[in-house]
Amino acid sequence: MKRQVSYKWRLREVMAAAGMFAATDLEPHLHERGITLSSVQVWRLVTQTPERLSLPVLAALCDIFECTPAELIATKAENAAPRKTAAAGAEVVDLAVKLRPKRARIQPEQ
């Protein structure tokens, strides 16, 4: 059975708990730890869920907020819904036989 894996980026919640409510508040803390990101990159890091994240940035965030990666990234895994199959004994329709197109008849103009 397949598993559906998802995650939630919780940086905004962690920032709010620490009293930081703007992306610009985070920039100097990252710079102190040797992480040089533009203000747009920091804003994206705060407001959007990153698909890729470097380990130095993750380590810096954990150091800034004195938390673990598990507190920044909430993961969830659950079984995927099983595929639906045709019911036993259901009549299978052969489209090549049942749904044949009718030939068009073109009549001359009168």
PDB file of C-alpha atoms in Angstrom:
ATOM      1  CA  MET A   1       0.000   0.000   0.000  1.00  0.00           C
ATOM      2  CA  LYS A   2       1.308   3.448  -0.895  1.00  0.00           C
ATOM      3  CA  ARG A   3       1.870   6.138   1.725  1.00  0.00           C
ATOM      4  CA  GLN A   4       0.966   9.802   1.258  1.00  0.00           C
ATOM      5  CA  VAL A   5       3.626  12.025   2.844  1.00  0.00           C
ATOM      6  CA  SER A   6       3.169  15.750   3.496  1.00  0.00           C
ATOM      7  CA  TYR A   7       4.738  18.462   5.621  1.00  0.00           C
ATOM      8  CA  LYS A   8       3.891  21.871   7.032  1.00  0.00           C
ATOM      9  CA  TRP A   9       6.389  24.707   7.320  1.00  0.00           C
ATOM     10  CA  ARG A  10       5.878  26.307  10.735  1.00  0.00           C
ATOM     11  CA  LEU A  11       8.464  29.136  10.668  1.00  0.00           C
ATOM     12  CA  ARG A  12       5.823  31.870  10.998  1.00  0.00           C
ATOM     13  CA  GLU A  13       4.347  30.235  14.096  1.00  0.00           C
ATOM     14  CA  VAL A  14       7.793  29.815  15.671  1.00  0.00           C
ATOM     15  CA  MET A  15       8.668  33.428  14.834  1.00  0.00           C
ATOM     16  CA  ALA A  16       5.417  34.698  16.378  1.00  0.00           C
ATOM     17  CA  ALA A  17       6.093  32.724  19.552  1.00  0.00           C
ATOM     18  CA  ALA A  18       9.488  34.466  19.736  1.00  0.00           C
ATOM     19  CA  GLY A  19       7.928  37.909  19.204  1.00  0.00           C
ATOM     20  CA  MET A  20       9.042  38.348  15.572  1.00  0.00           C
ATOM     21  CA  PHE A  21       6.208  39.321  13.268  1.00  0.00           C
ATOM     22  CA  ALA A  22       8.006  40.520  10.115  1.00  0.00           C
ATOM     23  CA  ALA A  23      10.499  38.889   7.777  1.00  0.00           C
ATOM     24  CA  THR A  24      12.795  41.886   8.222  1.00  0.00           C
ATOM     25  CA  ASP A  25      13.147  40.980  11.920  1.00  0.00           C
ATOM     26  CA  LEU A  26      14.735  37.676  10.933  1.00  0.00           C
ATOM     27  CA  GLU A  27      17.318  39.042   8.489  1.00  0.00           C
ATOM     28  CA  PRO A  28      19.894  40.377  11.017  1.00  0.00           C
ATOM     29  CA  HIS A  29      19.741  37.153  13.057  1.00  0.00           C
ATOM     30  CA  LEU A  30      20.541  35.105   9.950  1.00  0.00           C
ATOM     31  CA  HIS A  31      23.370  37.488   9.024  1.00  0.00           C
ATOM     32  CA  GLU A  32      24.896  37.099  12.524  1.00  0.00           C
ATOM     33  CA  ARG A  33      25.135  33.365  11.843  1.00  0.00           C
ATOM     34  CA  GLY A  34      26.783  33.771   8.436  1.00  0.00           C
ATOM     35  CA  ILE A  35      23.657  33.246   6.323  1.00  0.00           C
ATOM     36  CA  THR A  36      23.495  35.897   3.620  1.00  0.00           C
ATOM     37  CA  LEU A  37      20.070  36.014   1.985  1.00  0.00           C
ATOM     38  CA  SER A  38      18.398  38.891   0.196  1.00  0.00           C
ATOM     39  CA  SER A  39      15.332  40.453   1.789  1.00  0.00           C
ATOM     40  CA  VAL A  40      13.166  38.784  -0.895  1.00  0.00           C
ATOM     41  CA  GLN A  41      14.656  35.369  -0.096  1.00  0.00           C
ATOM     42  CA  VAL A  42      14.016  35.856   3.617  1.00  0.00           C
ATOM     43  CA  TRP A  43      10.446  36.986   2.882  1.00  0.00           C
ATOM     44  CA  ARG A  44       9.865  33.843   0.777  1.00  0.00           C
ATOM     45  CA  LEU A  45      11.374  31.675   3.512  1.00  0.00           C
ATOM     46  CA  VAL A  46       8.928  33.152   6.026  1.00  0.00           C
ATOM     47  CA  THR A  47       5.768  33.368   3.920  1.00  0.00           C
ATOM     48  CA  GLN A  48       5.995  30.298   1.674  1.00  0.00           C
ATOM     49  CA  THR A  49       6.689  26.616   2.193  1.00  0.00           C
ATOM     50  CA  PRO A  50      10.156  25.858   0.817  1.00  0.00           C
ATOM     51  CA  GLU A  51      10.590  22.809  -1.398  1.00  0.00           C
ATOM     52  CA  ARG A  52      14.342  22.816  -0.827  1.00  0.00           C
ATOM     53  CA  LEU A  53      16.153  24.110   2.235  1.00  0.00           C
ATOM     54  CA  SER A  54      19.887  24.098   2.867  1.00  0.00           C
ATOM     55  CA  LEU A  55      21.079  22.552   6.105  1.00  0.00           C
ATOM     56  CA  PRO A  56      23.068  25.665   7.149  1.00  0.00           C
ATOM     57  CA  VAL A  57      19.863  27.749   6.930  1.00  0.00           C
ATOM     58  CA  LEU A  58      17.910  25.129   8.888  1.00  0.00           C
ATOM     59  CA  ALA A  59      20.656  24.969  11.527  1.00  0.00           C
ATOM     60  CA  ALA A  60      20.701  28.779  11.794  1.00  0.00           C
ATOM     61  CA  LEU A  61      16.912  28.904  12.229  1.00  0.00           C
ATOM     62  CA  CYS A  62      17.091  26.229  14.923  1.00  0.00           C
ATOM     63  CA  ASP A  63      19.815  28.217  16.700  1.00  0.00           C
ATOM     64  CA  ILE A  64      17.928  31.521  16.435  1.00  0.00           C
ATOM     65  CA  PHE A  65      14.712  30.121  17.900  1.00  0.00           C
ATOM     66  CA  GLU A  66      16.361  27.472  20.122  1.00  0.00           C
ATOM     67  CA  CYS A  67      14.199  24.741  18.633  1.00  0.00           C
ATOM     68  CA  THR A  68      14.570  21.464  16.769  1.00  0.00           C
ATOM     69  CA  PRO A  69      13.914  20.856  13.064  1.00  0.00           C
ATOM     70  CA  ALA A  70      10.799  18.888  14.086  1.00  0.00           C
ATOM     71  CA  GLU A  71       9.349  22.084  15.566  1.00  0.00           C
ATOM     72  CA  LEU A  72       9.908  23.941  12.276  1.00  0.00           C
ATOM     73  CA  ILE A  73       8.729  21.159   9.987  1.00  0.00           C
ATOM     74  CA  ALA A  74       5.632  19.190  10.975  1.00  0.00           C
ATOM     75  CA  THR A  75       5.453  15.965   8.967  1.00  0.00           C
ATOM     76  CA  LYS A  76       2.480  13.715   8.286  1.00  0.00           C
ATOM     77  CA  ALA A  77       2.311  10.286   6.647  1.00  0.00           C
ATOM     78  CA  GLU A  78      -0.840   8.295   5.997  1.00  0.00           C
ATOM     79  CA  ASN A  79      -1.973   5.431   3.831  1.00  0.00           C
ATOM     80  CA  ALA A  80      -3.171   6.522   0.414  1.00  0.00           C
ATOM     81  CA  ALA A  81      -6.763   5.733  -0.479  1.00  0.00           C
ATOM     82  CA  PRO A  82      -7.005   2.378  -2.248  1.00  0.00           C
ATOM     83  CA  ARG A  83      -7.706   2.453  -5.965  1.00  0.00           C
ATOM     84  CA  LYS A  84     -11.274   1.750  -6.963  1.00  0.00           C
ATOM     85  CA  THR A  85     -11.757  -1.270  -9.193  1.00  0.00           C
ATOM     86  CA  ALA A  86     -14.711  -2.477 -11.206  1.00  0.00           C
ATOM     87  CA  ALA A  87     -17.262  -4.439  -9.256  1.00  0.00           C
ATOM     88  CA  ALA A  88     -17.293  -8.176  -9.850  1.00  0.00           C
ATOM     89  CA  GLY A  89     -19.880  -9.212 -12.412  1.00  0.00           C
ATOM     90  CA  ALA A  90     -20.264  -5.722 -13.859  1.00  0.00           C
ATOM     91  CA  GLU A  91     -21.073  -5.773 -17.559  1.00  0.00           C
ATOM     92  CA  VAL A  92     -18.168  -4.649 -19.703  1.00  0.00           C
ATOM     93  CA  VAL A  93     -19.225  -2.668 -22.753  1.00  0.00           C
ATOM     94  CA  ASP A  94     -17.257  -3.187 -25.960  1.00  0.00           C
ATOM     95  CA  LEU A  95     -17.219   0.312 -27.404  1.00  0.00           C
ATOM     96  CA  ALA A  96     -16.155  -0.906 -30.845  1.00  0.00           C
ATOM     97  CA  VAL A  97     -19.407  -2.893 -31.161  1.00  0.00           C
ATOM     98  CA  LYS A  98     -22.001  -0.902 -29.196  1.00  0.00           C
ATOM     99  CA  LEU A  99     -21.089   2.666 -30.099  1.00  0.00           C
ATOM    100  CA  ARG A 100     -20.449   2.552 -33.826  1.00  0.00           C
ATOM    101  CA  PRO A 101     -20.809   5.907 -35.568  1.00  0.00           C
ATOM    102  CA  LYS A 102     -23.466   6.173 -38.279  1.00  0.00           C
ATOM    103  CA  ARG A 103     -22.380   7.003 -41.766  1.00  0.00           C
ATOM    104  CA  ALA A 104     -23.282  10.551 -42.845  1.00  0.00           C
ATOM    105  CA  ARG A 105     -25.414  10.890 -45.942  1.00  0.00           C
ATOM    106  CA  ILE A 106     -24.828  13.957 -48.013  1.00  0.00           C
ATOM    107  CA  GLN A 107     -27.773  14.919 -50.208  1.00  0.00           C
ATOM    108  CA  PRO A 108     -27.513  17.238 -53.192  1.00  0.00           C
ATOM    109  CA  GLU A 109     -28.981  20.727 -52.864  1.00  0.00           C
ATOM    110  CA  GLN A 110     -32.495  21.154 -54.227  1.00  0.00           C
TER     111      GLN A 110
END
